[in-house]
GROMACS .gro file of C-alpha atoms in nm:
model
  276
    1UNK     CA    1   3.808   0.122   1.906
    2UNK     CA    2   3.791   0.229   2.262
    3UNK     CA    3   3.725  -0.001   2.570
    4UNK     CA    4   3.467   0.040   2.819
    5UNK     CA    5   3.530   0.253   3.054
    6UNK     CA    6   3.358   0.308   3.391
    7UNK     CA    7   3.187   0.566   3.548
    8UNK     CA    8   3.359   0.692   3.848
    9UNK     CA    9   3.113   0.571   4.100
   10UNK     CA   10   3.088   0.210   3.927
   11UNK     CA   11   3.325  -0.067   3.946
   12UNK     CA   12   3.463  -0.188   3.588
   13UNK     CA   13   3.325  -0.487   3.465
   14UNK     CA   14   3.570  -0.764   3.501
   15UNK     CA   15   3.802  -0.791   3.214
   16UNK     CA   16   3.717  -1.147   2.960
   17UNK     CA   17   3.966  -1.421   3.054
   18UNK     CA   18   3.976  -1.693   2.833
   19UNK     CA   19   4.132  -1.732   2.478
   20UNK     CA   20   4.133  -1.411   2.247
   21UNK     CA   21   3.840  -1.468   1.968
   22UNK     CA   22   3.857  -1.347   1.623
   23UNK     CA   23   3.591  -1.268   1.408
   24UNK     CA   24   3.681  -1.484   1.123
   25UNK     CA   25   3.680  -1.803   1.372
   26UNK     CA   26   3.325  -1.649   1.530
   27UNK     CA   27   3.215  -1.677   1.203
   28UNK     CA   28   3.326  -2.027   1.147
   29UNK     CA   29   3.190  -2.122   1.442
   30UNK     CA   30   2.835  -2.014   1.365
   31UNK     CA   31   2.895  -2.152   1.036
   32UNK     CA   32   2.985  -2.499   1.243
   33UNK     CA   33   2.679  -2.470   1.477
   34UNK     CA   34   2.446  -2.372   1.150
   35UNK     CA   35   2.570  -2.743   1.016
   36UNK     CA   36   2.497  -2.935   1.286
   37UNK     CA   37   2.169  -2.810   1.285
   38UNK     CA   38   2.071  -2.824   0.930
   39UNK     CA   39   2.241  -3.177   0.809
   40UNK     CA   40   2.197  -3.360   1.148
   41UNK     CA   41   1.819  -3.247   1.124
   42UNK     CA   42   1.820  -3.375   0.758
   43UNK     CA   43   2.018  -3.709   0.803
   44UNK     CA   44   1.827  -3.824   1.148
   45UNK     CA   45   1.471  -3.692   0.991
   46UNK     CA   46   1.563  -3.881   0.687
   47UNK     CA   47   1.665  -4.166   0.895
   48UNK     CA   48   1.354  -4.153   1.100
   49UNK     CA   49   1.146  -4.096   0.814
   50UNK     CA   50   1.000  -3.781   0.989
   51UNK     CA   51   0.978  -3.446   0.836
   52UNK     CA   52   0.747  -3.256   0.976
   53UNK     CA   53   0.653  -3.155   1.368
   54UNK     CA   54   0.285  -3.224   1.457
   55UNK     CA   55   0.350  -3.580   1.638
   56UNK     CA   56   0.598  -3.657   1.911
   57UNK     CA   57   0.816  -3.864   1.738
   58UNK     CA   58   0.841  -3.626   1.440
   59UNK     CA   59   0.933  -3.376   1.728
   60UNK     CA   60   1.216  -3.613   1.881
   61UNK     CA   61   1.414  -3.661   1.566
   62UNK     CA   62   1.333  -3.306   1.343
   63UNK     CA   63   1.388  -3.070   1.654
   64UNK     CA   64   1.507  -3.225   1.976
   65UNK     CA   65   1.793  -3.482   1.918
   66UNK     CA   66   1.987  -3.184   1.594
   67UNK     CA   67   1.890  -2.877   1.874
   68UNK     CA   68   2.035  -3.095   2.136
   69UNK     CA   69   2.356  -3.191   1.981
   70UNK     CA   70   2.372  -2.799   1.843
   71UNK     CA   71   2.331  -2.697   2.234
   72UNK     CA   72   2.638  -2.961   2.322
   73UNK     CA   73   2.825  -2.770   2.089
   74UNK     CA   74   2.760  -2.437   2.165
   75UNK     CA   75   2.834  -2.496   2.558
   76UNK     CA   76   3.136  -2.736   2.416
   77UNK     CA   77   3.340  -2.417   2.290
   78UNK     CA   78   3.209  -2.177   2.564
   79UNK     CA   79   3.423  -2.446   2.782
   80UNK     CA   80   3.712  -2.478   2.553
   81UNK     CA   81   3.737  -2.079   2.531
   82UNK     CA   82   3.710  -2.022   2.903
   83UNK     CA   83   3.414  -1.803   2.915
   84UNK     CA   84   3.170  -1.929   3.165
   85UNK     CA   85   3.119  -1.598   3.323
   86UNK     CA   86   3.112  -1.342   3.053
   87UNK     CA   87   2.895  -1.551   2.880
   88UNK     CA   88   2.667  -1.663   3.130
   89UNK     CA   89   2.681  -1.282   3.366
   90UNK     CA   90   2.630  -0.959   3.251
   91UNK     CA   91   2.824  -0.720   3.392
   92UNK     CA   92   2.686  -0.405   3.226
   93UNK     CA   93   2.351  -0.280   3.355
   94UNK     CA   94   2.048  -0.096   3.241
   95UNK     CA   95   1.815   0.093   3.421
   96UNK     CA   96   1.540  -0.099   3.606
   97UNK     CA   97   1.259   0.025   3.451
   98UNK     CA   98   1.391  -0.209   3.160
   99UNK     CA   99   1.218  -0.483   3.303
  100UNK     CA  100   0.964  -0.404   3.117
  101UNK     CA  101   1.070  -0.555   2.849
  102UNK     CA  102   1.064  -0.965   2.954
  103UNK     CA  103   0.765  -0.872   3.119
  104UNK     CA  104   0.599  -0.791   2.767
  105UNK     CA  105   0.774  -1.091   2.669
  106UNK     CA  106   0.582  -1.317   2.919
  107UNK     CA  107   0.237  -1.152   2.868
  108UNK     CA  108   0.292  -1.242   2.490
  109UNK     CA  109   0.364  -1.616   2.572
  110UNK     CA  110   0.139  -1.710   2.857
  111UNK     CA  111  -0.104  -1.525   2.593
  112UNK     CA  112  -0.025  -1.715   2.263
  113UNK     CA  113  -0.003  -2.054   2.364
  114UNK     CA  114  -0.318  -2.275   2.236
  115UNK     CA  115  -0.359  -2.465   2.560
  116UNK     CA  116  -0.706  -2.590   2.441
  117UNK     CA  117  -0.563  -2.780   2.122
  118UNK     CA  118  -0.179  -2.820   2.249
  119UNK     CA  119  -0.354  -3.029   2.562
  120UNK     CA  120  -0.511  -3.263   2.271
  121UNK     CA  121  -0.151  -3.343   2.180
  122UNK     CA  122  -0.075  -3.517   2.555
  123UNK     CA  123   0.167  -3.471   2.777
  124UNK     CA  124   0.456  -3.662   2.606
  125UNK     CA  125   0.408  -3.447   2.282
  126UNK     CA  126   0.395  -3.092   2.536
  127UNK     CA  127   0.729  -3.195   2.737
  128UNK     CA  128   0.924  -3.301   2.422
  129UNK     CA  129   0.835  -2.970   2.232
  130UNK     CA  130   0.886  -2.786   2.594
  131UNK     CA  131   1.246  -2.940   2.565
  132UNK     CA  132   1.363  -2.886   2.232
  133UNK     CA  133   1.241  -2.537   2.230
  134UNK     CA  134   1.453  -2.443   2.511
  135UNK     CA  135   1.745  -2.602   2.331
  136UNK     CA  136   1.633  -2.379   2.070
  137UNK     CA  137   1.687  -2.095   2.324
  138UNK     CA  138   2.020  -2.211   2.552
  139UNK     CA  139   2.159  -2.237   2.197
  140UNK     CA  140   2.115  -1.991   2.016
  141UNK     CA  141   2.125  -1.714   2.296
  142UNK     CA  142   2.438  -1.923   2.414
  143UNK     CA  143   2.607  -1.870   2.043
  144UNK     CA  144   2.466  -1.475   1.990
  145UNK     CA  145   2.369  -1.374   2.311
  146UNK     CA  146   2.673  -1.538   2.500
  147UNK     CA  147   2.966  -1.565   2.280
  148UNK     CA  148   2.891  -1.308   2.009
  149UNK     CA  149   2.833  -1.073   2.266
  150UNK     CA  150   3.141  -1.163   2.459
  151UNK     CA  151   3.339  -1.167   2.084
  152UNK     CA  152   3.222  -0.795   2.028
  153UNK     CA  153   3.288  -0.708   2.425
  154UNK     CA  154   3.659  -0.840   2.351
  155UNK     CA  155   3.727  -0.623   2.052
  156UNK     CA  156   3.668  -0.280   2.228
  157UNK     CA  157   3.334  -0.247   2.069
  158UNK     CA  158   3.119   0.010   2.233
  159UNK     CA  159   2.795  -0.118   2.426
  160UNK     CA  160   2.557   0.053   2.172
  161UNK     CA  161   2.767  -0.147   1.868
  162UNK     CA  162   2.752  -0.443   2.079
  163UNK     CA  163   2.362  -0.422   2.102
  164UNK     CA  164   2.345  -0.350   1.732
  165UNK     CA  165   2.607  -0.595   1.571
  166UNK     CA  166   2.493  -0.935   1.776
  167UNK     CA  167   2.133  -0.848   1.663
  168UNK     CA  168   2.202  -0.828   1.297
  169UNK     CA  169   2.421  -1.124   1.268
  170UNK     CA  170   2.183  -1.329   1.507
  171UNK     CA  171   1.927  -1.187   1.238
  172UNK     CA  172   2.188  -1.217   0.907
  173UNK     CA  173   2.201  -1.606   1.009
  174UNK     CA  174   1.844  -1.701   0.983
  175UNK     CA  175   1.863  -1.620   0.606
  176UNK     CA  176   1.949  -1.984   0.596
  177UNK     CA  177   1.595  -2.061   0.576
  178UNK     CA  178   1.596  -1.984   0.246
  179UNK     CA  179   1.796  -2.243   0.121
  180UNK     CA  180   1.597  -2.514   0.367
  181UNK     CA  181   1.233  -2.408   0.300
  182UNK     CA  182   1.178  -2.057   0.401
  183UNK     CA  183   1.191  -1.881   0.057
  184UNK     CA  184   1.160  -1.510   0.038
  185UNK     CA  185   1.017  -1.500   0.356
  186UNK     CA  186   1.367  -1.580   0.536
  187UNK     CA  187   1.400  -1.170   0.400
  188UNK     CA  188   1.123  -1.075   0.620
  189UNK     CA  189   1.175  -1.355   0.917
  190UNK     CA  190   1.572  -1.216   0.902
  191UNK     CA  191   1.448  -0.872   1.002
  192UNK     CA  192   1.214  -0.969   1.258
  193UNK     CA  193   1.443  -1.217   1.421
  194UNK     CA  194   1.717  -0.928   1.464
  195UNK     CA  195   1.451  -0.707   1.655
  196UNK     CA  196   1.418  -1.010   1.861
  197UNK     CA  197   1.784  -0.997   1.902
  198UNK     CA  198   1.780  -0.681   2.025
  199UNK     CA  199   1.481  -0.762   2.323
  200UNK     CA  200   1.651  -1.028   2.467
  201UNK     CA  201   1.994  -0.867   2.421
  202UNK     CA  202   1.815  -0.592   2.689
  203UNK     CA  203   1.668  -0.903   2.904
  204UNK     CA  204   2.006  -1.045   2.931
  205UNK     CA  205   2.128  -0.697   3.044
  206UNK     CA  206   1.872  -0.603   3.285
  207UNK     CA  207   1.845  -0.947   3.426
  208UNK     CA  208   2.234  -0.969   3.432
  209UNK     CA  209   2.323  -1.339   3.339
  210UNK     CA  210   2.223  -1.520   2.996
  211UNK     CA  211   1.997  -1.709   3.162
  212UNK     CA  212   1.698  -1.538   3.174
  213UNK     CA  213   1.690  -1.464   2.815
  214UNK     CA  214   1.753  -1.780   2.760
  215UNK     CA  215   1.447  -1.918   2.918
  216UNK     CA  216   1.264  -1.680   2.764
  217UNK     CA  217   1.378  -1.710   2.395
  218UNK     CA  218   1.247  -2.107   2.448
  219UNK     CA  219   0.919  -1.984   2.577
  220UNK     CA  220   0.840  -1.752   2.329
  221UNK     CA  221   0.917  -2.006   2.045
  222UNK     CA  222   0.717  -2.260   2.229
  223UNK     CA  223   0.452  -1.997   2.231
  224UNK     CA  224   0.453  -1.928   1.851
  225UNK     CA  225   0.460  -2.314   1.740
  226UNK     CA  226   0.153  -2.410   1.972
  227UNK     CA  227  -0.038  -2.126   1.801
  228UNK     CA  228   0.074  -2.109   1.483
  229UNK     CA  229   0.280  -2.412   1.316
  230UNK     CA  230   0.232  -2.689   1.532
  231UNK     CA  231  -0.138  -2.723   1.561
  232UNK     CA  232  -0.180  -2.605   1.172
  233UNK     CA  233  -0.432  -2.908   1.220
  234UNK     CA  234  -0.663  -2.736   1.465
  235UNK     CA  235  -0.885  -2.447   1.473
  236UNK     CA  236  -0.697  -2.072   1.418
  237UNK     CA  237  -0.629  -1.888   1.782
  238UNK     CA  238  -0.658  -1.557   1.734
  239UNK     CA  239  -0.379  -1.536   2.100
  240UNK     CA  240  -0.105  -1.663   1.802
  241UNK     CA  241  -0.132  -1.270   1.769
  242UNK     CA  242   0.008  -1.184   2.085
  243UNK     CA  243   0.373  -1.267   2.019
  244UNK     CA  244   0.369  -1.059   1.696
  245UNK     CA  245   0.213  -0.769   1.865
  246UNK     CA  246   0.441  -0.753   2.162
  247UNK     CA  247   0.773  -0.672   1.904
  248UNK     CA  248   0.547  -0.310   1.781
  249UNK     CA  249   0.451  -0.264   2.118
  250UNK     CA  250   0.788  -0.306   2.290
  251UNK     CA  251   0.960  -0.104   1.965
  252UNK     CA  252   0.742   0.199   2.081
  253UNK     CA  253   0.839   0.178   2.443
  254UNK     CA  254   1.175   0.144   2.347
  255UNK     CA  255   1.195   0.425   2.139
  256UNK     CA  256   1.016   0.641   2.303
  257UNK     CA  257   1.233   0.601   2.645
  258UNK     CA  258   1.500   0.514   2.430
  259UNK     CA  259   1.742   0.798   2.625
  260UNK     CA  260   1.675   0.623   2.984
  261UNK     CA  261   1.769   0.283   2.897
  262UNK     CA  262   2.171   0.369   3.013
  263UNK     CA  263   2.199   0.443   3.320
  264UNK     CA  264   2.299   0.845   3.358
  265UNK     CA  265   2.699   0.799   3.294
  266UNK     CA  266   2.657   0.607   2.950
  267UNK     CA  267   2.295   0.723   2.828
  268UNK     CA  268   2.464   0.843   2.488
  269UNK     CA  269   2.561   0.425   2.443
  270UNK     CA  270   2.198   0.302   2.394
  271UNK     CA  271   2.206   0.179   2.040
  272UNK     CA  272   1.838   0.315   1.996
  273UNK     CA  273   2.002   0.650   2.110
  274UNK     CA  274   2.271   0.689   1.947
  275UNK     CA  275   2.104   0.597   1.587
  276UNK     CA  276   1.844   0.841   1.640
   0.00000   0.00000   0.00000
């Protein structure tokens, strides 16, 4: 497949130093970072004698201690591959008006967290859960957002594919719910999670590091467990609905201006674009 190639009036993105990926090790890779989350959450909740998350110490040893170690590995082989900078910086812009679509982000998590009932938890439970949900986000927009991005970059793939390819197999590897719990609902969550993908694939662009998206990613998770699986104890919030209805509203938005999001050399690359 081609590489990217430049408008006139803008300077080429840098070319990706660092050792040559190729799928099949990307693959084991995710396959390795899956593991570590899965059986180290398993053996040290078993160990604990802790399976569930509605107390601090079940969130210490179910999500913060397996997210952490899956975050040490993640940044581990960003290091041993050399990619610091195409992981962490985007070189490949969007139009500004793109900012629109953390900013929908935000609204939806400043609007669904359940600050009444998470603030009967304390302030140990809300900084642990604050922690391991932004390992939840540093990891696994490190792994699809850095390095599967950076994997696709390196094979000539087109921006549009990019977009498209790291979303599916971000959402392709959440069907492993459904051997740990999740059922037939890791169908549905699988679909949903790659739309996700997509959103802050475009954050990462627009914002032009992995950092932001990052952030973000842990935020909105945070958002969704203090509304909706956390606090399963307390009283329903109807604001757990504002994360759900930012993905229809942003889908709209996104298809509508789907055409602007490239900037006027590549506007044929959008992946919206170019599958409509």
């Amino acid at each position: 497949m081609a590489e990217y190639v430049a408008p006139k009036h803008e300077a080429p993105p840098p070319a990706i130093t660092g050792r040559r990926l190729s799928y099949l090790t990307f693959a084991v890779i995710v396959i390795a970072y899956l593991v570590i989350i899965k059986v180290s959450g398993m053996l040290i909740g078993g160990w604990a004698d802790e399976d569930d998350t509605l107390t601090t110490r079940g969130v210490v040893f179910t999500m913060l201690i397996p997210l952490g170690l899956s975050v040490i590995f993640t940044y581990g082989v960003i290091a041993a591959l050399g990619w610091w900078r195409p992981v962490m910086k985007d070189d490949r812009p969007v139009n500004r008006w793109v900012w629109v679509v953390p900013a929908i982000l935000l609204g939806a998590i400043l609007l669904g967290i359940n600050y009444s009932a998470l603030s009967e938890k304390g302030w140990l439970f809300i900084v642990c859960l604050l922690i391991a949900t932004q390992f939840v986000g540093w990891g696994e927009e490190g792994m699809f957002r850095g390095i599967g991005v950076t994997v696709l970059r390196q094979h000539g793939l087109r921006e549009g594919q990019v977009a498209l390819w790291s979303s599916v197999i971000f959402g392709v590897v959440h069907l492993s719910n459904a051997f740990t719990g999740g059922g037939s609902g890791a169908i549905a969550q699988a679909a949903i999670v790659s739309v996700a993908g997509y959103f802050f694939y475009l954050t990462r662009r627009v914002s032009g590091s992995n950092a932001l998206n990052s952030v973000m990613h842990g935020l909105f998770d945070f958002s969704l467990l203090t509304g909706a699986v956390i606090l399963l104890d307390q009283q329903a919030y109807v604001g757990t609905f504002a994360p759900l209805l930012a993905y229809p509203i942003l889908a709209i938005i996104l298809l509508v201006k789907r055409r602007s999001i490239e900037p006027a050399d590549r506007a044929g690359d959008s992946t919206i674009a170019s599958l409509a």
